[in-house]
mmCIF file of C-alpha atoms in Angstrom:
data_model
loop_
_atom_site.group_PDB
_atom_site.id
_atom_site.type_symbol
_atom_site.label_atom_id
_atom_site.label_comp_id
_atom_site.label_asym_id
_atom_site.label_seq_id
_atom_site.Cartn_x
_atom_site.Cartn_y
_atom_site.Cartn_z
ATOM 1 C CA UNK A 17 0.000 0.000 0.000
ATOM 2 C CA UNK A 18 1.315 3.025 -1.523
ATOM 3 C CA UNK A 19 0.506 6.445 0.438
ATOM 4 C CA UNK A 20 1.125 10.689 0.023
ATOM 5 C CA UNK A 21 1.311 13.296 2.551
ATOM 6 C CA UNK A 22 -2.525 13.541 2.058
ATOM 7 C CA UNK A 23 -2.973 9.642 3.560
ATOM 8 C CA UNK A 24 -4.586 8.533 0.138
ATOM 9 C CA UNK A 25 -3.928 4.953 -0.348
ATOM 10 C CA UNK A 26 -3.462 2.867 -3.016
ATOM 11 C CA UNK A 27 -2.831 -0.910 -3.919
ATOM 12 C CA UNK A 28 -0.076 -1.634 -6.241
ATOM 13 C CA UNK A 29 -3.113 -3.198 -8.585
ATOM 14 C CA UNK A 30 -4.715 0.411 -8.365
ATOM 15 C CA UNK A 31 -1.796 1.902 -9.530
ATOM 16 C CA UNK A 32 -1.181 -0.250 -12.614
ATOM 17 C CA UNK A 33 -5.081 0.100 -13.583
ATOM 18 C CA UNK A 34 -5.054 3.730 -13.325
ATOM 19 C CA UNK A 35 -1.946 4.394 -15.144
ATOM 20 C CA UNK A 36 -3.058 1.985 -17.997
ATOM 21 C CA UNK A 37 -6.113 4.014 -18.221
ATOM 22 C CA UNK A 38 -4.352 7.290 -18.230
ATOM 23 C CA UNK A 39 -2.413 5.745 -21.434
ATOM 24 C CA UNK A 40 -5.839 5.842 -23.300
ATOM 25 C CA UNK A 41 -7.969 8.406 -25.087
ATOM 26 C CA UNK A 42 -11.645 9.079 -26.512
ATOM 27 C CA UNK A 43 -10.289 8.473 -29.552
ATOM 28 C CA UNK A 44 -8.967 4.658 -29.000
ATOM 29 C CA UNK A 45 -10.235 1.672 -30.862
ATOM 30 C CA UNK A 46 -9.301 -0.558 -28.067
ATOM 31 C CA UNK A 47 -8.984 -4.451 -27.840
ATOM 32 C CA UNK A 48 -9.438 -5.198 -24.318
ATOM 33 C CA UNK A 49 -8.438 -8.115 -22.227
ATOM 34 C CA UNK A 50 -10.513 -9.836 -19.195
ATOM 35 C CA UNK A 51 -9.137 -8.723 -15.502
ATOM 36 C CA UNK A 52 -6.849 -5.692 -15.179
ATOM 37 C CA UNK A 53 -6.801 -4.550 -18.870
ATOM 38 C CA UNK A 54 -10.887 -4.329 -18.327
ATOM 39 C CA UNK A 55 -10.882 -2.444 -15.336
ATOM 40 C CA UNK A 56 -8.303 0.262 -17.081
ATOM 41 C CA UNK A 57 -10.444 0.318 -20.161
ATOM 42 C CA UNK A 58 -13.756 1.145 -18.436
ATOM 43 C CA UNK A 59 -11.833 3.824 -15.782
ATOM 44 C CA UNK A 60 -10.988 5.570 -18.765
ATOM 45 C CA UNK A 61 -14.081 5.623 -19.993
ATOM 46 C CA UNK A 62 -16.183 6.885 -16.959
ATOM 47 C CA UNK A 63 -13.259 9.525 -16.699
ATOM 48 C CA UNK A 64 -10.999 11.085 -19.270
ATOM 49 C CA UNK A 65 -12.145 9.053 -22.450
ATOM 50 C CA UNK A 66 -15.850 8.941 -22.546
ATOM 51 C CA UNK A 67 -15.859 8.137 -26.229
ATOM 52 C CA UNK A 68 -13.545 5.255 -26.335
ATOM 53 C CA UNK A 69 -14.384 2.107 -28.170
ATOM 54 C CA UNK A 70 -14.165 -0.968 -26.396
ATOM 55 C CA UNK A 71 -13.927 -4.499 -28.012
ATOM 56 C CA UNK A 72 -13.569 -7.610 -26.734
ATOM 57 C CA UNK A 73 -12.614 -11.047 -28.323
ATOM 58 C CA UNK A 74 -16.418 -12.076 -28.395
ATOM 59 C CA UNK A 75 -16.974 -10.144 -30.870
ATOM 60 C CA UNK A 76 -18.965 -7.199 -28.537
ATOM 61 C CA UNK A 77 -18.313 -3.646 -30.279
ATOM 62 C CA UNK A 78 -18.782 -0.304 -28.442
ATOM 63 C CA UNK A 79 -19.626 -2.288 -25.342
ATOM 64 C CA UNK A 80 -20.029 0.144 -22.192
ATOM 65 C CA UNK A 81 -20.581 -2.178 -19.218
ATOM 66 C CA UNK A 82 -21.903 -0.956 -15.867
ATOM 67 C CA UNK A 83 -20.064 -3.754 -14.469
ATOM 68 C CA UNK A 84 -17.034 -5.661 -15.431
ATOM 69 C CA UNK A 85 -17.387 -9.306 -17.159
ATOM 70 C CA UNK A 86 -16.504 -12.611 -15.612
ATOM 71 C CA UNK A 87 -15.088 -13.305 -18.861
ATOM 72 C CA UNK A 88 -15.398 -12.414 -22.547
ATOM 73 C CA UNK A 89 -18.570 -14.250 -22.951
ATOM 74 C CA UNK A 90 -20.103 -12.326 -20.099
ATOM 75 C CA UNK A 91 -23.922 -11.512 -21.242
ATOM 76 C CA UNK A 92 -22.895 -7.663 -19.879
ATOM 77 C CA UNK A 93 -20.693 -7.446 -22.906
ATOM 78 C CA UNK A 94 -23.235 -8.235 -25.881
ATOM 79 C CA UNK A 95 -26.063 -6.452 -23.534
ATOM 80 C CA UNK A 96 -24.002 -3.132 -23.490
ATOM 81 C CA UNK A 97 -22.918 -3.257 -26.871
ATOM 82 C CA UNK A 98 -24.045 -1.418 -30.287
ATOM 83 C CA UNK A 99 -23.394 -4.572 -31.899
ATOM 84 C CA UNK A 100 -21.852 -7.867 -31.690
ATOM 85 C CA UNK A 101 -20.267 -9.602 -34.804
ATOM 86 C CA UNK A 102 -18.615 -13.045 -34.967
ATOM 87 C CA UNK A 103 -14.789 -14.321 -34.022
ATOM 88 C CA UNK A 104 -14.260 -14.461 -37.263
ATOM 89 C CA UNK A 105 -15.351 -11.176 -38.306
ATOM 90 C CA UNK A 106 -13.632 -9.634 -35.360
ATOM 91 C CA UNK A 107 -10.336 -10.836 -36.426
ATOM 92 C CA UNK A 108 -10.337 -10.326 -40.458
ATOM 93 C CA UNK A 109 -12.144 -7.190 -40.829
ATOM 94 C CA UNK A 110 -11.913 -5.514 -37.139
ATOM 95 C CA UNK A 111 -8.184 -6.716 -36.019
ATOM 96 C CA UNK A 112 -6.823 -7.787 -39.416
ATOM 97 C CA UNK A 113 -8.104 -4.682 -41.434
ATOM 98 C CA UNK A 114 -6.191 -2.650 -39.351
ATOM 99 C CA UNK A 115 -8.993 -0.622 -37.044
ATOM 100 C CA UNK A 116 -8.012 -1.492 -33.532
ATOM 101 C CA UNK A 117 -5.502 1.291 -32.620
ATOM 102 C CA UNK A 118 -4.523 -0.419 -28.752
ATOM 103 C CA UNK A 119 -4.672 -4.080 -27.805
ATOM 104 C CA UNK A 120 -3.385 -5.199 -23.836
ATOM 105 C CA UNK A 121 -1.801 -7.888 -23.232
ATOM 106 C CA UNK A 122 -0.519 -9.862 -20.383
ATOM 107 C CA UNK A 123 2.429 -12.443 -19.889
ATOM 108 C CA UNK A 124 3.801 -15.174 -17.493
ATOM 109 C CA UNK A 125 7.350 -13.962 -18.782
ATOM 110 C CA UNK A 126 8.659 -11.289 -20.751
ATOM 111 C CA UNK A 127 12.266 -10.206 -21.974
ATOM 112 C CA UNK A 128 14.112 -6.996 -22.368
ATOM 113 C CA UNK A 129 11.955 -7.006 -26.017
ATOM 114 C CA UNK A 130 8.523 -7.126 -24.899
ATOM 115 C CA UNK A 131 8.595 -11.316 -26.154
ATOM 116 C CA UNK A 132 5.898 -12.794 -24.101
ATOM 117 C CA UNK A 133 6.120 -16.482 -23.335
ATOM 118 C CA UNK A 134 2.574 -17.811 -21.913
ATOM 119 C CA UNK A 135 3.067 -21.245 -23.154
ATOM 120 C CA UNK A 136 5.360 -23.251 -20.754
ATOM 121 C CA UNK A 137 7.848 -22.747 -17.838
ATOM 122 C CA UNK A 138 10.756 -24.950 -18.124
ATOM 123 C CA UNK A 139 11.714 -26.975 -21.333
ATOM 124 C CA UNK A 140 8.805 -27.363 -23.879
ATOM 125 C CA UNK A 141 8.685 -31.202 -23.523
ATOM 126 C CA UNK A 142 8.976 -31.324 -19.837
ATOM 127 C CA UNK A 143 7.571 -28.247 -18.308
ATOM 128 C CA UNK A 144 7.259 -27.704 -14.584
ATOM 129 C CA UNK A 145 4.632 -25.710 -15.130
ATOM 130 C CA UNK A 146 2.159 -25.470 -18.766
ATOM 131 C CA UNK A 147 0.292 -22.240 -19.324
ATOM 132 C CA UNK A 148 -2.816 -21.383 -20.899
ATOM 133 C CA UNK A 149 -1.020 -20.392 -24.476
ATOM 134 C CA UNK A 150 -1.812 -17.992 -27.164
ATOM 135 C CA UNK A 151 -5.301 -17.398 -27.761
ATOM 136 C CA UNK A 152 -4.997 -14.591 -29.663
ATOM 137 C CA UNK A 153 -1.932 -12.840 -28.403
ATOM 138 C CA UNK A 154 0.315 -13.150 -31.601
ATOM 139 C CA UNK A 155 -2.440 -11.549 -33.855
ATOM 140 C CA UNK A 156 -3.237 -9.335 -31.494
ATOM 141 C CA UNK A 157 0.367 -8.139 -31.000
ATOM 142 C CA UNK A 158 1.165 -7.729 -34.983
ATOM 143 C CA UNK A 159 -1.891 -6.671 -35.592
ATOM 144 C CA UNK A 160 -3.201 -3.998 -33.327
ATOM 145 C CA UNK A 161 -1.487 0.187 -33.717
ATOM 146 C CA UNK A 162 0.294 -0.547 -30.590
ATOM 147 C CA UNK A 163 0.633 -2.390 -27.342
ATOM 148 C CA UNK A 164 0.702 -2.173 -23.637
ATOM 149 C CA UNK A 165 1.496 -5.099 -21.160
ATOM 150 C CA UNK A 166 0.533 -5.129 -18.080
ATOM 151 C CA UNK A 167 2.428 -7.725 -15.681
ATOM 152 C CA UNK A 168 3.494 -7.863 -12.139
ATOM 153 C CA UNK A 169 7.117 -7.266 -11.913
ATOM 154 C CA UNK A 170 9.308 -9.965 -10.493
ATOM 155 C CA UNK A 171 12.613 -11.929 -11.803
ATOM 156 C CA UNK A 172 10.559 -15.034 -12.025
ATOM 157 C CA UNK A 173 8.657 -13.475 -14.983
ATOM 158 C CA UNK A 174 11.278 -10.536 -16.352
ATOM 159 C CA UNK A 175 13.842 -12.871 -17.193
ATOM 160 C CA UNK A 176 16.798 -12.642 -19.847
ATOM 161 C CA UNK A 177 15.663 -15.427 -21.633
ATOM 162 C CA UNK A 178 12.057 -16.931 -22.377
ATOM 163 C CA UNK A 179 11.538 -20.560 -21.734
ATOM 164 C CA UNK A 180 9.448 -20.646 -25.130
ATOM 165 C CA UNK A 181 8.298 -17.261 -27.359
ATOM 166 C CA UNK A 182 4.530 -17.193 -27.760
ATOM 167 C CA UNK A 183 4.205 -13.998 -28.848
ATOM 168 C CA UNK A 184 6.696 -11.800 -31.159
ATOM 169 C CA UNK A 185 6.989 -8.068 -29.388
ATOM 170 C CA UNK A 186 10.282 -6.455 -30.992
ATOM 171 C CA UNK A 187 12.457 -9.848 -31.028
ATOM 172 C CA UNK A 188 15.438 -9.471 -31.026
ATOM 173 C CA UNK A 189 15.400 -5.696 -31.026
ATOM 174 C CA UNK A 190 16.071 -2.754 -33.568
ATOM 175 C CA UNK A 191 13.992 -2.993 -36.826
ATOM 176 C CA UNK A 192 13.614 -6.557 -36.464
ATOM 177 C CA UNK A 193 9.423 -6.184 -36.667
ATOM 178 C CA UNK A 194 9.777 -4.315 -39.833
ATOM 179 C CA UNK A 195 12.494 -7.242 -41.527
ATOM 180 C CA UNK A 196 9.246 -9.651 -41.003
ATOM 181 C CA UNK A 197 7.273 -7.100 -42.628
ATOM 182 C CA UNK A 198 5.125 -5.843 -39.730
ATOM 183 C CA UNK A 199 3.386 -2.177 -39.867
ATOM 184 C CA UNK A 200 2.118 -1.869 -36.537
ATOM 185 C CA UNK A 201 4.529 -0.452 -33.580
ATOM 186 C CA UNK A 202 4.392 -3.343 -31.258
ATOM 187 C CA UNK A 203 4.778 -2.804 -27.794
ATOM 188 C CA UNK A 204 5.111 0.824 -26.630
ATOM 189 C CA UNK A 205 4.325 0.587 -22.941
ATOM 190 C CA UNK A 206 5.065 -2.135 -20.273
ATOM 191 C CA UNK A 207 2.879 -1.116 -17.524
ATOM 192 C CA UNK A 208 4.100 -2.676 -14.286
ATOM 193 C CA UNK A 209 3.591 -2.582 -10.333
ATOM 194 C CA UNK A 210 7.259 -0.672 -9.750
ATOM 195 C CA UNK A 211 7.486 1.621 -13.112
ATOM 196 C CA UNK A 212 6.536 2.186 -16.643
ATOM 197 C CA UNK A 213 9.009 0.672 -19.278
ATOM 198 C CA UNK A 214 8.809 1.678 -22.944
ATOM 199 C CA UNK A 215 10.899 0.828 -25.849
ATOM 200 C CA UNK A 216 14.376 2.608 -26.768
ATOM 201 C CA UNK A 217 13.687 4.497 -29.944
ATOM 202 C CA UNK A 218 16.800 2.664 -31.755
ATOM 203 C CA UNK A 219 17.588 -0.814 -30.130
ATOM 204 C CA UNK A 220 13.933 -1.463 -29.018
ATOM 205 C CA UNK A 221 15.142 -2.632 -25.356
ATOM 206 C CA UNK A 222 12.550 -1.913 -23.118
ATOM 207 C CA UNK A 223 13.777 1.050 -20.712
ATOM 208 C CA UNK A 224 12.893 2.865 -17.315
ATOM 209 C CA UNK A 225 10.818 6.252 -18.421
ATOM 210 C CA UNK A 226 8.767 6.574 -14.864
ATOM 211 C CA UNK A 227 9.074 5.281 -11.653
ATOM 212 C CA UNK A 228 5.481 4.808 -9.329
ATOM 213 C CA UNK A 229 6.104 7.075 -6.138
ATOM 214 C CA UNK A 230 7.253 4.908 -3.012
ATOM 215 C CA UNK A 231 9.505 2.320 -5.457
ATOM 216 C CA UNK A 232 13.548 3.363 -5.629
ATOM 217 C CA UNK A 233 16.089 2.056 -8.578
ATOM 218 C CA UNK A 234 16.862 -0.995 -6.763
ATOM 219 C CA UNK A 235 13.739 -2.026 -5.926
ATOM 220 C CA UNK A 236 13.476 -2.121 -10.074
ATOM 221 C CA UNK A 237 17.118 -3.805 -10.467
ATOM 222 C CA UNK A 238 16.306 -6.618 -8.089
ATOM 223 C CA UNK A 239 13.197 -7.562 -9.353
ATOM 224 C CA UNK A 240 14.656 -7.521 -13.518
ATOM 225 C CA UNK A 241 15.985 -10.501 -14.749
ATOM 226 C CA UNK A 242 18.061 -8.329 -16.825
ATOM 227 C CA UNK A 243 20.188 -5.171 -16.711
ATOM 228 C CA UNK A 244 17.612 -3.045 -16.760
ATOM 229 C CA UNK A 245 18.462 0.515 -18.091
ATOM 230 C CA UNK A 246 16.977 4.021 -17.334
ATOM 231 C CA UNK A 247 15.743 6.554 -19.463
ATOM 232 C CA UNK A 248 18.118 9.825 -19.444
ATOM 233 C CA UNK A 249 15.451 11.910 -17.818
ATOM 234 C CA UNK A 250 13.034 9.356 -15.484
ATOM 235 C CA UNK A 251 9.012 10.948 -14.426
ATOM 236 C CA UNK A 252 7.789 10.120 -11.219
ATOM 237 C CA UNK A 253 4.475 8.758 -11.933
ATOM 238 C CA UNK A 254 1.715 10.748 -10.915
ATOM 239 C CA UNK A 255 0.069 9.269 -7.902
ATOM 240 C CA UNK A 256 -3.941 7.886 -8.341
ATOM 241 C CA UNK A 257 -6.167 10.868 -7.705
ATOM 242 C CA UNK A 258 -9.045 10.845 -5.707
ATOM 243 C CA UNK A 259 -11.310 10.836 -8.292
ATOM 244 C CA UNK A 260 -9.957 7.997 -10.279
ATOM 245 C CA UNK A 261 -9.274 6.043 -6.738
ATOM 246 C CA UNK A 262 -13.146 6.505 -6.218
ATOM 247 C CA UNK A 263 -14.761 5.658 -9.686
ATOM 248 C CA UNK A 264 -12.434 2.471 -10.048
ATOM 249 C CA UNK A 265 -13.369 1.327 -6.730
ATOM 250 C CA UNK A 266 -17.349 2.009 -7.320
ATOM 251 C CA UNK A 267 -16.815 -0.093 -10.021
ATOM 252 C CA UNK A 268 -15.278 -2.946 -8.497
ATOM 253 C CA UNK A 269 -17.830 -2.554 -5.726
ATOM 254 C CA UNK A 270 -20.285 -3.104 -8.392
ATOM 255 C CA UNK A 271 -19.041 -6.058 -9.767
ATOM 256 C CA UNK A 272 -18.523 -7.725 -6.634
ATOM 257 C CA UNK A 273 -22.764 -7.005 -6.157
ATOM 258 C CA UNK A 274 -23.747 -7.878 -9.303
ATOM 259 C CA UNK A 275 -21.669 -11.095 -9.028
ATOM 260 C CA UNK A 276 -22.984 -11.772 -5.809
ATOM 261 C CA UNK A 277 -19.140 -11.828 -4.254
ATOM 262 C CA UNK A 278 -19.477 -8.277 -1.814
#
């Protein structure tokens, strides 16, 4: 629990949700994920972006739930939406064509590149641990304008080296997404608990630009798997205000009702 001179409090979840939201405008297309991607989406849109567009894999377009889904086939979704179209559809025309300007995206490990691995821990025959996989992470990475990830920061999953690479983020650096023939930017913002990481303009290593108030340098090193580097000139991130702090947690008090969990 993160707190000011003011005592407002904050989890280290509430940070990462509110500063994903911040990263959004009314003007997004966005591709959003079930858990913490949702909650960011729909702060920014009671807030800041009230005329963001939210899609999720189902297929639900323009959806503006009053509570957050369970899951992408959550009846809220379709209920809430101006229209729902098929998987299919969602992926050739919406995705594929090119009209989804911000996709989220999660990871159990990521590299100095934004790879994600969500496949398998350990060696690919004989994993300790197998993970959900894909879904549509690799599309959704080459296909959307841009990405954020969102993850948890820790060496177990920032690691020099993926056990297995689900999904292609800048691979092994520089203009290696544009050899392959890819148009979209890839990752531009890894979203964590500690800081906010985005890529170096040349080399594409992800980099320190802003640190969340209450976490020091070291605290960053120790839990990289990598030598992490820092920007030139590193923000402090600006803490959660009240009002964001108050609509996000109205909103998760909702869900918990409506799910019958409060």
């Amino acid at each position: 629990m993160r707190e000011d001179a003011m005592t407002l409090a904050w989890t280290a979840t509430e940070m990462m949700t509110v500063v994903s939201a911040r990263a959004l405008s009314s003007s997004d297309v966005c591709f959003v994920g079930i858990g913490l991607p949702s909650a960011a989406c729909n702060l920014a849109r009671l807030t800041h972006a009230p005329g963001i567009t939210l899609i999720y894999e189902s297929g639900t377009i323009a959806t503006r739930p009053s509570v957050l889904p369970l899951s992408i086939g959550d009846g809220e979704l379709c209920d809430t939406a101006l229209t729902t179209v098929s998987v299919p559809e969602m992926f050739r025309y919406w995705l594929q064509g090119g009209r989804i300007t911000v996709g989220f995206l999660p990871g159990a490990q990521i590299d100095r590149f934004a790879n994600l691995n969500t496949t398998v821990i350990g060696p690919y025959h004989r994993p300790t641990t197998r993970l959900p996989g894909s879904g549509g992470a690799p599309e959704i990475m080459a296909q959307c304008g841009e990405i954020f990830v969102t993850m948890t920061q820790s060496r177990r999953s920032f690691v020099d080296k993926l056990d297995f690479v689900t999904t292609f983020g800048h691979g092994e650096g520089g203009d290696h997404r544009a050899r392959l023939g890819m148009r979209t930017k890839g990752p531009t913002r890894l979203i964590t608990d500690l800081c906010i990481f985005e890529p170096d303009p040349e080399t594409k290593e992800m980099i320190v630009v802003s640190i969340h108030p209450g976490t020091t340098r070291d605290e960053i090193r120790a839990a990289t798997g990598w030598p992490v580097r820092f920007a030139e000139t590193v923000a402090e991130t600006a803490m959660p205000s009240e009002v964001e702090l108050a609509v996000l947690r109205d909103l998760h008090a909702r869900t918990r009702r409506a799910h019958g969990t409060a």
